[in-house]
């Protein structure tokens, strides 16, 4: 993979220097169809761009293919991924508060096959009523306004806004 362009650094600075760091890499799929983007929409109305954390030694394509299939039942076209950029997050870990959470989220434009399959969501995603939905960038930004305090919602919405403004 070529070097990614860092689009934004979200650093809450709510941690102390010298704390142990939990570093994570994530992938997100920008899948467009008829001017709309595939998202995971929750029962509460929040929208997440399809994607998630990379497991072990997965490469970007393997991780993104798995996440798109699990969350949306969509099948990634091999070789269709184009790196758009990276958003870096740094904050106190929400689960292990004695650690720094340092996440590199890579956004890719990609295409999917016409055929679909059944999603394989996590129990947490099922409990929150997540389902595949196609929304315009403007709809995503508006839907996410009430949820902007959630770091993952803020990150995804910031990316969609950059895309709308042509800043990629």
CSV table of C-alpha atoms in Angstrom, one decimal:
chain,number,residue,atom,x,y,z
A,1,UNK,CA,0.0,0.0,0.0
A,2,UNK,CA,1.2,3.5,-0.7
A,3,UNK,CA,1.6,6.0,2.1
A,4,UNK,CA,-1.8,7.3,3.3
A,5,UNK,CA,-2.7,10.9,3.4
A,6,UNK,CA,-3.6,12.0,7.0
A,7,UNK,CA,-6.8,13.9,6.5
A,8,UNK,CA,-7.5,14.8,10.1
A,9,UNK,CA,-6.0,14.2,13.6
A,10,UNK,CA,-8.6,14.0,16.4
A,11,UNK,CA,-6.6,14.3,19.6
A,12,UNK,CA,-8.7,14.8,22.8
A,13,UNK,CA,-5.6,15.2,24.9
A,14,UNK,CA,-7.5,13.7,27.8
A,15,UNK,CA,-4.6,11.4,28.8
A,16,UNK,CA,-1.2,11.7,30.4
A,17,UNK,CA,2.0,11.3,28.5
A,18,UNK,CA,3.7,8.0,29.3
A,19,UNK,CA,0.5,6.0,29.7
A,20,UNK,CA,0.5,2.7,27.8
A,21,UNK,CA,-0.9,2.9,24.3
A,22,UNK,CA,-3.4,0.5,22.7
A,23,UNK,CA,-2.9,1.0,18.9
A,24,UNK,CA,-5.5,-0.1,16.4
A,25,UNK,CA,-6.0,-0.1,12.7
A,26,UNK,CA,-9.4,0.2,11.1
A,27,UNK,CA,-10.8,0.2,7.6
A,28,UNK,CA,-13.9,2.0,6.3
A,29,UNK,CA,-15.7,1.5,2.9
A,30,UNK,CA,-17.1,4.3,0.9
A,31,UNK,CA,-19.5,2.4,-1.3
A,32,UNK,CA,-21.6,4.7,-3.6
A,33,UNK,CA,-24.7,3.9,-5.6
A,34,UNK,CA,-26.9,6.5,-7.3
A,35,UNK,CA,-25.4,9.3,-5.2
A,36,UNK,CA,-25.9,7.5,-1.9
A,37,UNK,CA,-23.4,5.8,0.5
A,38,UNK,CA,-23.9,2.4,2.2
A,39,UNK,CA,-24.1,2.8,5.9
A,40,UNK,CA,-25.1,0.8,9.0
A,41,UNK,CA,-28.1,2.6,10.4
A,42,UNK,CA,-29.1,2.0,14.0
A,43,UNK,CA,-32.6,2.0,15.5
A,44,UNK,CA,-31.7,5.3,17.3
A,45,UNK,CA,-31.0,6.9,13.8
A,46,UNK,CA,-27.2,7.0,14.0
A,47,UNK,CA,-25.2,6.1,10.9
A,48,UNK,CA,-21.8,4.4,10.7
A,49,UNK,CA,-19.7,3.9,7.6
A,50,UNK,CA,-19.3,0.2,6.9
A,51,UNK,CA,-16.0,-1.1,8.3
A,52,UNK,CA,-14.2,-2.0,11.5
A,53,UNK,CA,-11.0,-3.1,13.1
A,54,UNK,CA,-8.4,-5.2,11.4
A,55,UNK,CA,-7.8,-8.7,12.9
A,56,UNK,CA,-4.3,-10.0,13.5
A,57,UNK,CA,-2.2,-9.9,10.3
A,58,UNK,CA,-5.1,-9.1,7.9
A,59,UNK,CA,-4.3,-6.9,5.0
A,60,UNK,CA,-6.6,-4.0,4.1
A,61,UNK,CA,-8.5,-5.8,1.4
A,62,UNK,CA,-9.2,-8.9,3.6
A,63,UNK,CA,-10.3,-6.8,6.5
A,64,UNK,CA,-12.5,-4.5,4.4
A,65,UNK,CA,-14.1,-7.5,2.5
A,66,UNK,CA,-14.9,-9.2,5.8
A,67,UNK,CA,-16.4,-6.1,7.4
A,68,UNK,CA,-18.5,-5.1,4.4
A,69,UNK,CA,-19.9,-8.7,4.3
A,70,UNK,CA,-20.5,-8.9,8.0
A,71,UNK,CA,-22.2,-5.5,8.4
A,72,UNK,CA,-24.0,-5.1,5.1
A,73,UNK,CA,-24.1,-8.4,3.4
A,74,UNK,CA,-22.3,-6.8,0.5
A,75,UNK,CA,-19.5,-8.5,-1.5
A,76,UNK,CA,-16.4,-6.4,-2.3
A,77,UNK,CA,-15.2,-6.5,-5.9
A,78,UNK,CA,-11.6,-7.7,-5.7
A,79,UNK,CA,-9.0,-5.0,-6.6
A,80,UNK,CA,-11.6,-2.2,-6.4
A,81,UNK,CA,-10.2,-0.4,-3.4
A,82,UNK,CA,-8.8,3.1,-3.7
A,83,UNK,CA,-7.3,4.6,-0.6
A,84,UNK,CA,-8.8,8.0,0.1
A,85,UNK,CA,-7.0,8.9,3.3
A,86,UNK,CA,-6.6,8.3,7.0
A,87,UNK,CA,-8.1,9.8,10.2
A,88,UNK,CA,-6.0,9.4,13.2
A,89,UNK,CA,-7.6,9.4,16.7
A,90,UNK,CA,-5.9,9.7,20.0
A,91,UNK,CA,-7.7,9.7,23.4
A,92,UNK,CA,-8.0,8.0,26.7
A,93,UNK,CA,-9.3,4.5,26.0
A,94,UNK,CA,-13.1,4.2,26.8
A,95,UNK,CA,-12.7,0.6,28.1
A,96,UNK,CA,-9.2,0.6,29.7
A,97,UNK,CA,-9.0,4.1,31.1
A,98,UNK,CA,-5.4,3.7,32.1
A,99,UNK,CA,-4.4,3.5,28.5
A,100,UNK,CA,-4.2,5.7,25.4
A,101,UNK,CA,-6.4,4.6,22.5
A,102,UNK,CA,-4.5,5.4,19.2
A,103,UNK,CA,-6.5,4.5,16.1
A,104,UNK,CA,-5.6,4.8,12.5
A,105,UNK,CA,-8.8,4.6,10.4
A,106,UNK,CA,-8.2,4.2,6.6
A,107,UNK,CA,-11.0,5.1,4.3
A,108,UNK,CA,-11.3,3.4,0.9
A,109,UNK,CA,-13.6,4.0,-2.1
A,110,UNK,CA,-14.6,0.6,-3.4
A,111,UNK,CA,-17.3,-1.2,-5.4
A,112,UNK,CA,-19.4,-4.2,-4.6
A,113,UNK,CA,-21.0,-6.9,-6.6
A,114,UNK,CA,-24.7,-6.7,-7.5
A,115,UNK,CA,-25.5,-9.8,-5.6
A,116,UNK,CA,-25.8,-9.6,-1.8
A,117,UNK,CA,-26.0,-12.1,1.1
A,118,UNK,CA,-27.2,-12.1,4.7
A,119,UNK,CA,-25.2,-9.8,7.0
A,120,UNK,CA,-23.4,-11.4,10.0
A,121,UNK,CA,-23.5,-8.6,12.6
A,122,UNK,CA,-22.3,-8.8,16.1
A,123,UNK,CA,-24.8,-9.2,19.0
A,124,UNK,CA,-24.2,-5.6,19.9
A,125,UNK,CA,-25.0,-4.4,16.4
A,126,UNK,CA,-28.2,-6.6,16.3
A,127,UNK,CA,-29.2,-5.2,19.8
A,128,UNK,CA,-28.9,-1.7,18.5
A,129,UNK,CA,-31.0,-2.5,15.4
A,130,UNK,CA,-28.3,-1.8,12.9
A,131,UNK,CA,-29.2,-2.5,9.2
A,132,UNK,CA,-27.9,-1.6,5.8
A,133,UNK,CA,-29.2,1.7,4.4
A,134,UNK,CA,-28.2,3.9,1.5
A,135,UNK,CA,-28.1,7.6,2.3
A,136,UNK,CA,-26.9,10.8,0.7
A,137,UNK,CA,-23.9,12.5,2.4
A,138,UNK,CA,-26.3,15.3,3.5
A,139,UNK,CA,-28.7,12.8,5.1
A,140,UNK,CA,-25.8,11.1,7.0
A,141,UNK,CA,-24.6,14.4,8.4
A,142,UNK,CA,-28.1,15.5,9.5
A,143,UNK,CA,-28.9,12.0,11.0
A,144,UNK,CA,-25.7,12.0,13.0
A,145,UNK,CA,-26.0,15.5,14.5
A,146,UNK,CA,-27.6,14.2,17.8
A,147,UNK,CA,-24.9,11.6,18.2
A,148,UNK,CA,-21.8,13.7,17.5
A,149,UNK,CA,-20.4,13.2,21.0
A,150,UNK,CA,-19.7,9.5,20.2
A,151,UNK,CA,-16.1,9.4,18.8
A,152,UNK,CA,-16.8,7.0,16.0
A,153,UNK,CA,-19.9,9.0,14.9
A,154,UNK,CA,-17.8,12.2,15.0
A,155,UNK,CA,-15.0,10.6,13.0
A,156,UNK,CA,-17.3,9.2,10.3
A,157,UNK,CA,-19.3,12.4,10.0
A,158,UNK,CA,-16.1,14.5,9.7
A,159,UNK,CA,-15.0,12.3,6.8
A,160,UNK,CA,-18.4,12.6,5.1
A,161,UNK,CA,-18.2,16.4,5.4
A,162,UNK,CA,-14.7,16.5,3.9
A,163,UNK,CA,-16.0,14.4,1.1
A,164,UNK,CA,-18.9,16.8,0.5
A,165,UNK,CA,-16.5,19.8,0.5
A,166,UNK,CA,-14.1,18.1,-1.9
A,167,UNK,CA,-11.3,18.0,0.6
A,168,UNK,CA,-9.9,14.5,-0.1
